[in-house]
Amino acid sequence: MDLFEYQGKQYFARYGIAVSAGGVAMTVDEAVAQAELAKYPVVIKAQVQVGGRGKAGGIKLANNADEVRLHAKNILGMDIKSHIVKRVWVEHASDIAEEYYASFTLDRSAKRHLLMLSAQGGVEIEHVAVVDPTAIVKLHVNPVEGLSLDSAKRAVVDARISEKAQDGVAAMLLKLYECFTKGDCDLAEINPLILKPTGEVHALDAKVTLDDNAAFRHPEWDEYRATEELDDREKLAREKNLQYIGLDGSVGIIANGAGLAMSTLDVVNQVGGKAANFLDIGGGANAELMTAALEVINSDTKVKSIFINIFGGITRGDEVAKGIVEAMKRVKLRAPIVIRLDGTNATEGRAIIAAAGIAESQLISRSTMLEAARTAVEIAGKK
Ligand code: GDP
Ligand code: MN
């Protein structure tokens, strides 16, 4: 689950990470009230779960109530990369001497936590990553040993953080690491992490993704779930307990297993198409599950073809085939299905599909994943 900046800052604060005081506002009047509390000058910040708010005009400084009104009015309702701003965060503006970047993620292939640190933080960090990748120091952390102050200090020196900020940034990294591990984050990112003219190190932005698998030990996350912004497709999928993530392409995807679902996205991409979603139906394949999956995909008006990619292991091909045939009776699909069925009982499954006598305009079988992807993309059109 992704947090809004203001929630991320609350989360940071629990671990002693310095953030500015402020408040959330959903109306212009509330924004003015929050500004008075925070004391001028303030910064008005669009709360959307997407980066680049600054560049999009979603972050403005205000010196008085009139300026707060003007900016809050412009920012509330603003569309930032298809995210509509419903809330702004108003905090006391900080003076900035330098902007750094710091984050922790999990590097699955290395089986280590990964610290990324740069002295060139701020709104151009993606650009820095492309033109001068050496300006971003990467340090793997053994999760059993954790991050030591010595390693943090070494990273700070390697990243060429100004001498006067080194101790402050190293201390901040330890707190951020604690937030990342004890707080069960998939991502904990501060950009910019600022050095104030007074010498203090301070988090000016917060990007936090919580690991949903750890939700059972964090009852306090419920309040974040209440503000979570899901699109209609994702809401429907959640109601139906499906592992679904909405994307913006035109090929609907159903696969069994997260790995196969990811590969399916890649193959669709490789043959020039764009997936409309990620959907892993796991080990089950009965008519109820298949119906639920097809209903969610069918609710997405951008979908022009549906690629069902099944490799039977524990999941049996004949069960899948029965599930699809039955689900197709229940859901009136707007787009044709292209199916690739392989693995356990695939032959029986294909026979069931053939015997159902469904028209080729509604259900097309292909014997390999690549051919199926090509057909699905041909129907949906290239990206
Ligand atoms: P993002 O563009 O979505 O990453 O939003 P950020 O919260 O990172 O803000 C973008 C930029 O706005 C920062 O890099 C700062 O340069 C600037 N900014 C944000 N807050 C303040 C503030 O309190 N004071 C000043 N002077 N600039 C700020
Ligand atoms: Mn930022």
Coordinates of C-alpha atoms and ligand atoms in Angstrom, one line a residue:
M1 CA 0.0 0.0 0.0
D2 CA 1.3 3.4 -1.0
L3 CA 1.0 6.3 1.5
F4 CA 0.4 9.9 0.8
E5 CA 3.3 12.3 1.6
Y6 CA 1.6 13.5 4.8
Q7 CA 1.0 9.9 6.0
G8 CA 4.6 9.0 5.1
K9 CA 5.8 12.0 7.2
Q10 CA 3.7 10.8 10.1
Y11 CA 5.2 7.4 9.7
F12 CA 8.7 8.9 9.5
A13 CA 8.1 10.9 12.7
R14 CA 7.5 7.8 14.7
Y15 CA 11.1 6.8 14.0
G16 CA 12.5 10.2 14.9
I17 CA 13.0 11.4 11.4
A18 CA 12.7 15.2 11.4
V19 CA 9.8 16.5 9.3
S20 CA 7.9 19.9 9.2
A21 CA 4.8 20.4 11.2
G22 CA 1.7 20.9 9.2
G23 CA -1.8 19.8 8.4
V24 CA -4.1 18.4 5.8
A25 CA -6.8 20.4 4.0
M26 CA -9.5 19.4 1.6
T27 CA -10.8 23.0 1.1
V28 CA -9.3 26.4 0.5
D29 CA -10.6 27.6 3.9
E30 CA -9.1 24.6 5.7
A31 CA -5.8 25.3 3.9
V32 CA -5.8 28.9 5.2
A33 CA -6.5 27.6 8.7
Q34 CA -3.7 25.1 8.5
A35 CA -1.3 27.8 7.2
E36 CA -2.1 30.1 10.2
L37 CA -1.3 27.2 12.5
A38 CA 1.9 26.3 10.7
K39 CA 3.0 30.0 10.5
Y40 CA 4.1 31.8 7.3
P41 CA 5.8 31.2 5.0
V42 CA 4.2 27.9 4.2
V43 CA 4.3 25.4 1.4
I44 CA 1.1 24.0 -0.2
K45 CA 1.6 20.5 -1.5
A46 CA -0.7 18.4 -3.6
Q47 CA -1.3 15.0 -2.0
V48 CA -1.3 12.5 -4.9
Q49 CA 0.5 9.2 -5.0
V50 CA 2.7 10.0 -8.0
G51 CA 6.1 11.8 -8.3
G52 CA 6.9 15.0 -10.0
R53 CA 4.3 17.1 -8.2
G54 CA 6.7 20.0 -8.0
K55 CA 7.2 20.1 -11.8
A56 CA 3.5 19.8 -12.4
G57 CA 2.8 22.9 -10.4
G58 CA 1.4 21.0 -7.4
I59 CA 3.8 22.5 -4.9
K60 CA 3.8 26.3 -4.1
L61 CA 5.1 28.6 -1.5
A62 CA 2.8 31.1 0.2
N63 CA 3.6 34.1 2.4
N64 CA 0.1 35.1 3.4
A65 CA -3.5 34.0 3.5
D66 CA -4.2 35.5 0.0
E67 CA -1.4 33.4 -1.5
V68 CA -2.6 30.3 0.3
R69 CA -6.1 30.9 -1.2
L70 CA -4.8 31.4 -4.7
H71 CA -2.5 28.3 -4.6
A72 CA -4.9 26.0 -2.7
K73 CA -7.7 26.9 -5.2
N74 CA -5.4 26.0 -8.1
I75 CA -4.0 22.8 -6.7
L76 CA -7.2 21.3 -5.2
G77 CA -8.8 19.5 -8.2
M78 CA -5.7 19.6 -10.2
D79 CA -4.9 16.6 -12.5
I80 CA -1.4 15.4 -12.0
K81 CA -0.6 12.4 -14.3
S82 CA -4.3 11.3 -14.1
H83 CA -4.4 11.7 -10.3
I84 CA -6.9 14.2 -9.1
V85 CA -5.8 16.3 -6.1
K86 CA -8.4 15.9 -3.3
R87 CA -6.2 17.1 -0.4
V88 CA -3.3 19.4 0.1
W89 CA -0.7 19.3 2.8
V90 CA 0.2 22.7 4.3
E91 CA 3.5 22.9 6.2
H92 CA 5.8 25.6 7.4
A93 CA 8.3 26.3 4.6
S94 CA 11.9 25.3 5.1
D95 CA 15.0 27.1 4.0
I96 CA 17.1 24.9 1.8
A97 CA 20.9 24.9 1.6
E98 CA 21.3 21.5 -0.2
E99 CA 19.0 18.8 -1.4
Y100 CA 20.0 15.1 -1.1
Y101 CA 18.3 11.8 -2.0
A102 CA 18.0 8.7 0.3
S103 CA 16.0 5.5 0.0
F104 CA 15.8 2.0 1.2
T105 CA 14.2 -0.8 -0.8
L106 CA 14.6 -4.6 -1.0
D107 CA 16.9 -5.9 -3.7
R108 CA 15.3 -9.4 -4.1
S109 CA 18.0 -10.7 -6.5
A110 CA 20.7 -9.8 -4.1
K111 CA 18.7 -10.9 -1.1
R112 CA 19.7 -7.7 0.6
H113 CA 18.3 -4.4 1.6
L114 CA 19.5 -1.6 -0.7
L115 CA 20.4 1.9 0.3
M116 CA 20.5 4.5 -2.4
L117 CA 22.1 7.8 -1.5
S118 CA 22.9 10.9 -3.6
A119 CA 24.2 14.4 -2.9
Q120 CA 22.2 15.5 -6.0
G121 CA 18.6 15.0 -4.7
G122 CA 15.6 17.0 -5.7
V123 CA 13.2 17.0 -8.6
E124 CA 16.0 16.0 -11.1
I125 CA 17.0 12.7 -9.5
E126 CA 15.6 10.6 -12.4
H127 CA 17.8 12.7 -14.7
V128 CA 20.8 12.2 -12.5
A129 CA 20.2 8.5 -12.5
V130 CA 20.4 8.5 -16.3
V131 CA 23.2 11.0 -17.0
D132 CA 25.4 10.4 -14.0
P133 CA 24.6 7.1 -12.3
T134 CA 27.8 7.2 -10.3
A135 CA 26.3 10.2 -8.4
I136 CA 23.9 7.7 -6.8
V137 CA 25.7 5.5 -4.2
K138 CA 24.3 2.0 -3.7
L139 CA 25.0 0.0 -0.6
H140 CA 23.6 -3.4 0.1
V141 CA 22.7 -4.1 3.7
N142 CA 22.6 -7.6 5.1
P143 CA 19.2 -7.8 6.7
V144 CA 20.5 -10.0 9.5
E145 CA 23.3 -7.6 10.5
G146 CA 21.4 -4.4 9.8
L147 CA 22.9 -1.1 9.0
S148 CA 25.8 0.0 11.2
L149 CA 26.7 3.6 11.8
D150 CA 30.1 2.9 10.2
S151 CA 28.5 1.7 7.0
A152 CA 26.1 4.7 7.0
K153 CA 29.1 7.1 7.4
R154 CA 31.0 5.4 4.6
A155 CA 28.0 5.7 2.3
V156 CA 27.7 9.4 3.2
V157 CA 31.3 10.0 2.3
D158 CA 31.1 8.0 -0.9
A159 CA 28.1 10.0 -1.9
R160 CA 30.1 13.2 -1.4
I161 CA 27.6 14.7 1.0
S162 CA 28.9 18.0 2.3
E163 CA 31.1 17.6 5.4
K164 CA 28.9 19.7 7.6
A165 CA 25.9 17.5 6.8
Q166 CA 27.7 14.1 7.1
D167 CA 26.9 13.3 10.7
G168 CA 23.3 14.4 10.3
V169 CA 22.7 12.4 7.2
A170 CA 24.4 9.3 8.6
A171 CA 22.1 9.5 11.7
M172 CA 19.1 10.1 9.4
L173 CA 20.0 6.9 7.4
L174 CA 19.9 4.8 10.6
K175 CA 16.5 6.2 11.5
L176 CA 15.2 5.7 7.9
Y177 CA 16.5 2.1 8.0
E178 CA 14.7 1.5 11.3
C179 CA 11.5 2.8 9.7
F180 CA 12.0 0.6 6.7
T181 CA 12.6 -2.6 8.7
K182 CA 10.6 -2.2 11.9
G183 CA 7.9 -0.3 10.0
D184 CA 7.7 -3.1 7.4
C185 CA 8.1 -0.9 4.3
D186 CA 8.8 -2.0 0.7
L187 CA 10.1 1.5 0.1
A188 CA 11.1 4.3 2.3
E189 CA 12.3 7.3 0.3
I190 CA 13.2 10.9 1.2
N191 CA 13.7 13.2 -1.8
P192 CA 14.7 15.8 -1.0
L193 CA 16.5 15.2 2.2
I194 CA 17.6 18.7 2.9
L195 CA 20.4 20.4 4.7
K196 CA 19.1 23.6 6.2
P197 CA 21.3 26.7 6.4
T198 CA 21.3 26.1 10.2
G199 CA 23.0 22.8 9.7
E200 CA 20.0 20.5 10.5
V201 CA 19.1 17.6 8.2
H202 CA 15.4 17.3 7.5
A203 CA 13.0 15.2 5.4
L204 CA 11.1 17.5 3.0
D205 CA 9.2 14.8 1.2
A206 CA 8.2 11.2 2.0
K207 CA 7.5 8.3 -0.2
V208 CA 6.5 5.2 1.7
T209 CA 5.1 1.9 0.4
L210 CA 4.0 -0.5 3.1
D211 CA 4.4 -4.2 2.7
D212 CA 0.8 -5.5 2.7
N213 CA 2.0 -9.0 3.9
A214 CA 2.9 -7.4 7.2
A215 CA -0.5 -5.7 7.8
F216 CA -1.4 -8.3 10.4
R217 CA 1.1 -6.8 12.9
H218 CA 0.1 -3.2 12.1
P219 CA -3.5 -2.4 13.2
E220 CA -2.5 1.2 12.9
W221 CA -2.4 0.8 9.1
D222 CA -6.2 0.7 9.0
E223 CA -6.4 4.5 8.9
Y224 CA -4.2 4.5 5.8
R225 CA -6.4 2.0 4.1
A226 CA -9.4 4.3 4.7
T227 CA -7.8 6.9 2.4
E228 CA -6.3 4.5 -0.1
E229 CA -7.1 5.5 -3.7
L230 CA -8.1 2.6 -5.8
D231 CA -9.6 2.9 -9.2
D232 CA -13.0 1.2 -9.9
R233 CA -11.4 -1.9 -11.3
E234 CA -9.1 -2.3 -8.3
K235 CA -12.0 -1.8 -5.9
L236 CA -14.0 -4.5 -7.7
A237 CA -10.9 -6.8 -7.7
R238 CA -10.4 -6.2 -4.0
E239 CA -14.1 -7.1 -3.2
K240 CA -13.5 -10.3 -5.2
N241 CA -10.2 -11.0 -3.4
L242 CA -8.2 -11.0 -6.6
Q243 CA -4.5 -10.2 -6.9
Y244 CA -5.1 -7.4 -9.4
I245 CA -3.2 -4.3 -10.4
G246 CA -4.7 -1.9 -12.9
L247 CA -2.5 -0.7 -15.8
D248 CA -3.4 1.4 -18.8
G249 CA -3.0 -0.9 -21.9
S250 CA -5.6 -2.7 -23.9
V251 CA -4.7 -6.4 -23.4
G252 CA -6.5 -7.9 -20.3
I253 CA -4.3 -10.5 -18.6
I254 CA -5.2 -13.5 -16.5
A255 CA -2.5 -15.9 -15.5
N256 CA -1.9 -18.5 -12.8
G257 CA 1.0 -17.5 -10.6
A258 CA 2.6 -14.1 -10.0
G259 CA 5.7 -15.1 -11.9
L260 CA 3.8 -16.2 -15.0
A261 CA 1.6 -13.1 -14.8
M262 CA 4.7 -10.9 -14.8
S263 CA 6.2 -12.8 -17.8
T264 CA 2.9 -12.5 -19.6
L265 CA 3.1 -8.7 -19.3
D266 CA 6.7 -8.9 -20.6
V267 CA 5.7 -11.0 -23.6
V268 CA 2.8 -8.8 -24.5
N269 CA 5.1 -5.8 -24.3
Q270 CA 7.7 -7.7 -26.4
V271 CA 5.3 -8.2 -29.3
G272 CA 4.3 -4.5 -29.3
G273 CA 1.2 -4.5 -27.1
K274 CA 0.4 -3.1 -23.7
A275 CA -1.2 -4.9 -20.8
A276 CA -4.4 -3.5 -19.2
N277 CA -3.7 -5.2 -15.9
F278 CA -1.8 -7.7 -13.8
L279 CA -4.0 -10.5 -12.5
D280 CA -2.8 -13.6 -10.8
I281 CA -5.6 -16.2 -10.2
G282 CA -3.1 -18.4 -8.2
G283 CA -3.7 -22.1 -8.0
G284 CA -7.5 -22.1 -8.3
A285 CA -9.3 -22.1 -11.6
N286 CA -12.9 -22.9 -10.9
A287 CA -15.9 -21.1 -12.5
E288 CA -16.4 -18.8 -9.6
L289 CA -12.8 -17.5 -9.7
M290 CA -12.7 -17.3 -13.5
T291 CA -16.0 -15.5 -13.5
A292 CA -14.7 -13.0 -10.9
A293 CA -11.5 -12.5 -12.9
L294 CA -13.4 -11.9 -16.2
E295 CA -15.9 -9.6 -14.5
V296 CA -13.1 -7.3 -13.3
I297 CA -11.3 -7.3 -16.7
N298 CA -14.6 -6.7 -18.5
S299 CA -15.2 -3.7 -16.3
D300 CA -12.2 -2.0 -17.9
T301 CA -13.5 -0.3 -21.1
K302 CA -10.0 0.0 -22.5
V303 CA -9.6 -3.8 -22.8
K304 CA -9.8 -5.0 -26.4
S305 CA -8.6 -8.6 -26.0
I306 CA -8.2 -10.9 -23.0
F307 CA -5.1 -13.1 -22.8
I308 CA -5.6 -16.1 -20.4
N309 CA -2.2 -17.7 -19.9
I310 CA -2.3 -20.9 -17.9
F311 CA 0.5 -23.3 -17.2
G312 CA -1.0 -26.1 -15.2
G313 CA 1.0 -27.5 -12.3
I314 CA -1.2 -28.1 -9.4
T315 CA -3.8 -26.3 -11.4
R316 CA -5.3 -28.7 -13.9
G317 CA -6.0 -27.7 -17.4
D318 CA -9.4 -29.5 -17.6
E319 CA -10.5 -27.6 -14.4
V320 CA -9.4 -24.3 -16.0
A321 CA -11.1 -25.1 -19.3
K322 CA -14.4 -25.9 -17.4
G323 CA -14.0 -22.7 -15.4
I324 CA -13.6 -20.6 -18.6
V325 CA -16.5 -22.2 -20.5
E326 CA -18.8 -21.8 -17.5
A327 CA -17.6 -18.2 -16.8
M328 CA -18.2 -17.3 -20.4
K329 CA -21.9 -18.3 -20.0
R330 CA -22.2 -16.0 -16.9
V331 CA -20.3 -12.9 -18.1
K332 CA -21.1 -11.2 -21.4
L333 CA -17.6 -10.3 -22.5
R334 CA -16.9 -7.2 -24.6
A335 CA -13.6 -8.5 -25.9
P336 CA -12.5 -11.9 -27.2
I337 CA -10.3 -14.3 -25.2
V338 CA -7.1 -15.7 -26.5
I339 CA -6.0 -18.7 -24.4
R340 CA -2.8 -20.5 -24.0
L341 CA -3.3 -23.6 -22.0
D342 CA -0.3 -25.8 -21.1
G343 CA 1.0 -28.2 -18.4
T344 CA -1.0 -30.7 -16.4
N345 CA -4.1 -32.0 -18.3
A346 CA -3.7 -29.4 -21.0
T347 CA -4.9 -31.8 -23.7
E348 CA -8.0 -32.6 -21.8
G349 CA -8.5 -28.9 -21.2
R350 CA -8.2 -28.1 -24.9
A351 CA -10.7 -30.8 -25.8
I352 CA -13.2 -29.3 -23.3
I353 CA -12.8 -25.9 -24.9
A354 CA -13.1 -27.3 -28.4
A355 CA -16.2 -29.3 -27.5
A356 CA -17.9 -26.2 -26.0
G357 CA -18.3 -25.0 -29.6
I358 CA -17.5 -21.3 -28.7
A359 CA -17.1 -19.2 -31.8
E360 CA -13.5 -18.2 -32.8
S361 CA -14.6 -14.6 -32.6
Q362 CA -15.0 -15.1 -28.8
L363 CA -12.4 -17.7 -27.9
I364 CA -9.2 -18.4 -29.7
S365 CA -6.7 -21.1 -28.6
R366 CA -3.0 -20.8 -29.2
S367 CA -0.4 -23.4 -28.3
T368 CA 2.4 -21.2 -27.1
M369 CA 2.6 -18.1 -25.0
L370 CA 4.3 -16.1 -27.7
E371 CA 1.7 -17.0 -30.4
A372 CA -1.1 -16.2 -27.9
A373 CA 0.5 -12.9 -27.1
R374 CA 0.8 -12.0 -30.8
T375 CA -2.8 -12.8 -31.5
A376 CA -4.0 -10.9 -28.4
V377 CA -2.0 -7.9 -29.4
E378 CA -3.2 -8.1 -33.0
I379 CA -6.8 -7.9 -31.9
A380 CA -6.1 -5.2 -29.3
G381 CA -3.9 -3.1 -31.7
K382 CA -0.4 -2.1 -31.1
K383 CA 0.5 0.5 -28.4
Ligands
GDP1 P1 7.8 16.1 -5.7 O1 8.1 17.1 -6.8 O2 6.5 15.4 -5.9 O3 8.9 15.2 -5.5 O4 7.6 17.0 -4.4 P2 8.7 17.5 -3.3 O5 8.0 17.5 -2.0 O6 9.9 16.7 -3.3 O7 9.0 19.0 -3.6 C1 9.6 19.4 -4.9 C2 10.5 20.5 -4.7 O8 9.8 21.6 -4.1 C3 11.6 20.2 -3.7 O9 12.7 19.6 -4.3 C4 12.0 21.6 -3.2 O10 12.9 22.2 -4.1 C5 10.7 22.4 -3.3 N1 10.1 22.5 -1.9 C6 9.3 21.7 -1.3 N2 9.1 22.1 0.0 C7 9.8 23.2 0.1 C8 10.0 24.1 1.2 O11 9.5 23.9 2.4 N3 10.8 25.2 1.0 C9 11.4 25.4 -0.2 N4 12.2 26.5 -0.3 N5 11.2 24.6 -1.3 C10 10.4 23.5 -1.1
MN2 MN 10.1 14.7 -3.9

